[in-house]
mmCIF file of C-alpha atoms in Angstrom:
data_model
loop_
_atom_site.group_PDB
_atom_site.id
_atom_site.type_symbol
_atom_site.label_atom_id
_atom_site.label_comp_id
_atom_site.label_asym_id
_atom_site.label_seq_id
_atom_site.Cartn_x
_atom_site.Cartn_y
_atom_site.Cartn_z
ATOM 1 C CA MET V 5 7.132 23.303 -12.585
ATOM 2 C CA SER V 6 8.755 20.235 -14.079
ATOM 3 C CA SER V 7 9.146 19.896 -17.819
ATOM 4 C CA PHE V 8 9.139 16.082 -17.521
ATOM 5 C CA THR V 9 6.291 14.569 -19.551
ATOM 6 C CA LEU V 10 4.639 11.207 -20.056
ATOM 7 C CA ALA V 11 6.355 11.164 -23.461
ATOM 8 C CA ASP V 12 9.676 11.407 -21.606
ATOM 9 C CA LEU V 13 8.631 8.493 -19.414
ATOM 10 C CA GLU V 14 7.583 6.502 -22.481
ATOM 11 C CA ALA V 15 11.043 7.014 -24.016
ATOM 12 C CA ILE V 16 12.787 5.969 -20.796
ATOM 13 C CA VAL V 17 10.645 2.836 -20.528
ATOM 14 C CA ALA V 18 11.391 1.961 -24.166
ATOM 15 C CA SER V 19 15.103 2.382 -23.594
ATOM 16 C CA ARG V 20 15.215 0.449 -20.332
ATOM 17 C CA ALA V 21 13.072 -2.345 -21.772
ATOM 18 C CA GLN V 22 16.089 -3.220 -23.937
ATOM 19 C CA ALA V 23 18.426 -3.569 -20.947
ATOM 20 C CA ASP V 24 19.568 -6.744 -19.213
ATOM 21 C CA PRO V 25 16.709 -7.901 -16.928
ATOM 22 C CA SER V 26 19.235 -8.472 -14.139
ATOM 23 C CA GLN V 27 20.137 -4.773 -14.333
ATOM 24 C CA SER V 28 16.750 -3.106 -14.935
ATOM 25 C CA TRP V 29 13.352 -3.417 -13.250
ATOM 26 C CA THR V 30 11.710 -2.294 -16.492
ATOM 27 C CA ALA V 31 13.507 -5.003 -18.497
ATOM 28 C CA LYS V 32 12.608 -7.568 -15.835
ATOM 29 C CA LEU V 33 8.917 -6.627 -16.062
ATOM 30 C CA VAL V 34 9.005 -6.770 -19.864
ATOM 31 C CA ALA V 35 10.756 -10.146 -19.797
ATOM 32 C CA GLY V 36 8.118 -11.405 -17.347
ATOM 33 C CA GLY V 37 5.402 -10.674 -19.883
ATOM 34 C CA GLN V 38 2.109 -8.863 -19.883
ATOM 35 C CA GLY V 39 0.618 -10.925 -17.065
ATOM 36 C CA LYS V 40 3.342 -9.958 -14.597
ATOM 37 C CA ALA V 41 3.344 -6.325 -15.659
ATOM 38 C CA ALA V 42 -0.454 -6.081 -15.546
ATOM 39 C CA LYS V 43 -0.533 -7.633 -12.068
ATOM 40 C CA LYS V 44 1.965 -5.041 -10.868
ATOM 41 C CA LEU V 45 -0.124 -2.277 -12.493
ATOM 42 C CA GLY V 46 -3.161 -3.535 -10.586
ATOM 43 C CA GLU V 47 -1.254 -3.559 -7.305
ATOM 44 C CA GLU V 48 -0.132 0.022 -7.869
ATOM 45 C CA ALA V 49 -3.689 1.084 -8.728
ATOM 46 C CA ILE V 50 -4.942 -0.378 -5.461
ATOM 47 C CA GLU V 51 -2.193 1.389 -3.526
ATOM 48 C CA ALA V 52 -3.099 4.695 -5.183
ATOM 49 C CA VAL V 53 -6.764 4.190 -4.322
ATOM 50 C CA MET V 54 -5.891 3.401 -0.713
ATOM 51 C CA ALA V 55 -3.800 6.568 -0.448
ATOM 52 C CA ALA V 56 -6.669 8.606 -1.923
ATOM 53 C CA VAL V 57 -9.218 7.119 0.474
ATOM 54 C CA LYS V 58 -6.930 7.891 3.413
ATOM 55 C CA ASP V 59 -6.435 11.425 2.069
ATOM 56 C CA ASP V 60 -2.684 10.764 2.225
ATOM 57 C CA ARG V 61 -1.529 13.320 -0.331
ATOM 58 C CA GLU V 62 2.178 12.529 -0.122
ATOM 59 C CA ASN V 63 1.628 8.802 -0.627
ATOM 60 C CA LEU V 64 -0.930 9.469 -3.361
ATOM 61 C CA VAL V 65 1.715 11.376 -5.321
ATOM 62 C CA TYR V 66 4.202 8.528 -4.809
ATOM 63 C CA GLU V 67 1.723 5.793 -5.765
ATOM 64 C CA SER V 68 0.443 7.791 -8.746
ATOM 65 C CA ALA V 69 3.994 7.925 -10.082
ATOM 66 C CA ASP V 70 4.263 4.146 -9.658
ATOM 67 C CA LEU V 71 0.904 3.719 -11.377
ATOM 68 C CA LEU V 72 1.848 5.848 -14.379
ATOM 69 C CA TYR V 73 5.203 4.096 -14.713
ATOM 70 C CA HIS V 74 3.656 0.620 -14.630
ATOM 71 C CA LEU V 75 0.964 1.700 -17.097
ATOM 72 C CA MET V 76 3.701 2.797 -19.487
ATOM 73 C CA VAL V 77 5.357 -0.626 -19.130
ATOM 74 C CA VAL V 78 2.062 -2.409 -19.859
ATOM 75 C CA LEU V 79 1.513 -0.187 -22.906
ATOM 76 C CA LYS V 80 5.083 -0.905 -24.071
ATOM 77 C CA ILE V 81 4.581 -4.661 -23.839
ATOM 78 C CA ALA V 82 1.286 -4.337 -25.733
ATOM 79 C CA ASP V 83 3.024 -2.183 -28.366
ATOM 80 C CA ILE V 84 0.522 0.617 -27.797
ATOM 81 C CA PRO V 85 2.127 4.042 -28.115
ATOM 82 C CA LEU V 86 1.218 6.755 -25.630
ATOM 83 C CA GLN V 87 -0.003 8.791 -28.602
ATOM 84 C CA ALA V 88 -2.845 6.278 -29.143
ATOM 85 C CA VAL V 89 -4.023 6.831 -25.576
ATOM 86 C CA MET V 90 -3.705 10.600 -25.939
ATOM 87 C CA GLN V 91 -5.736 10.515 -29.157
ATOM 88 C CA GLU V 92 -8.469 8.572 -27.360
ATOM 89 C CA LEU V 93 -8.481 11.117 -24.544
ATOM 90 C CA GLU V 94 -8.662 13.932 -27.076
ATOM 91 C CA ARG V 95 -11.591 12.215 -28.807
ATOM 92 C CA ARG V 96 -13.419 11.799 -25.520
ATOM 93 C CA THR V 97 -12.866 15.376 -24.398
ATOM 94 C CA ALA V 98 -14.411 16.724 -27.591
ATOM 95 C CA GLN V 99 -17.705 16.294 -25.732
ATOM 96 C CA THR V 100 -18.730 16.296 -22.090
ATOM 97 C CA GLY V 101 -18.053 13.189 -20.045
ATOM 98 C CA LEU V 102 -21.750 12.581 -19.519
ATOM 99 C CA SER V 103 -22.457 12.818 -23.245
ATOM 100 C CA GLU V 104 -19.575 10.474 -24.050
ATOM 101 C CA LYS V 105 -20.748 7.943 -21.463
ATOM 102 C CA ALA V 106 -24.336 8.112 -22.753
ATOM 103 C CA SER V 107 -23.116 7.388 -26.278
ATOM 104 C CA ARG V 108 -21.655 4.073 -25.051
ATOM 105 C CA GLN V 109 -24.836 2.838 -23.348
ATOM 106 C CA ASP V 110 -27.236 0.431 -24.995
ATOM 107 C CA PRO V 111 -30.590 1.985 -25.971
#
């Protein structure tokens, strides 16, 4: 089992975001702005969905890694720490998913 975490990935993205864009894909995405990074995130999401629909486990793992990486870049550009997302997940899991979804619906 790997000890690599999303917090590790967040730190790597933060570090590489400071690099020369000609030397780092992360820095190039950051320099391109949120629109470019978000578009790439969307592309990776679609590729992950396609792998899931095809039941292509190996490709789903690969595309999921791309998806998580690009999400971390988008969060970095937006200056949203991973901890904020984790806190939201923790808040949501304090109740069942159906209860949480019902609380968001209009009466």
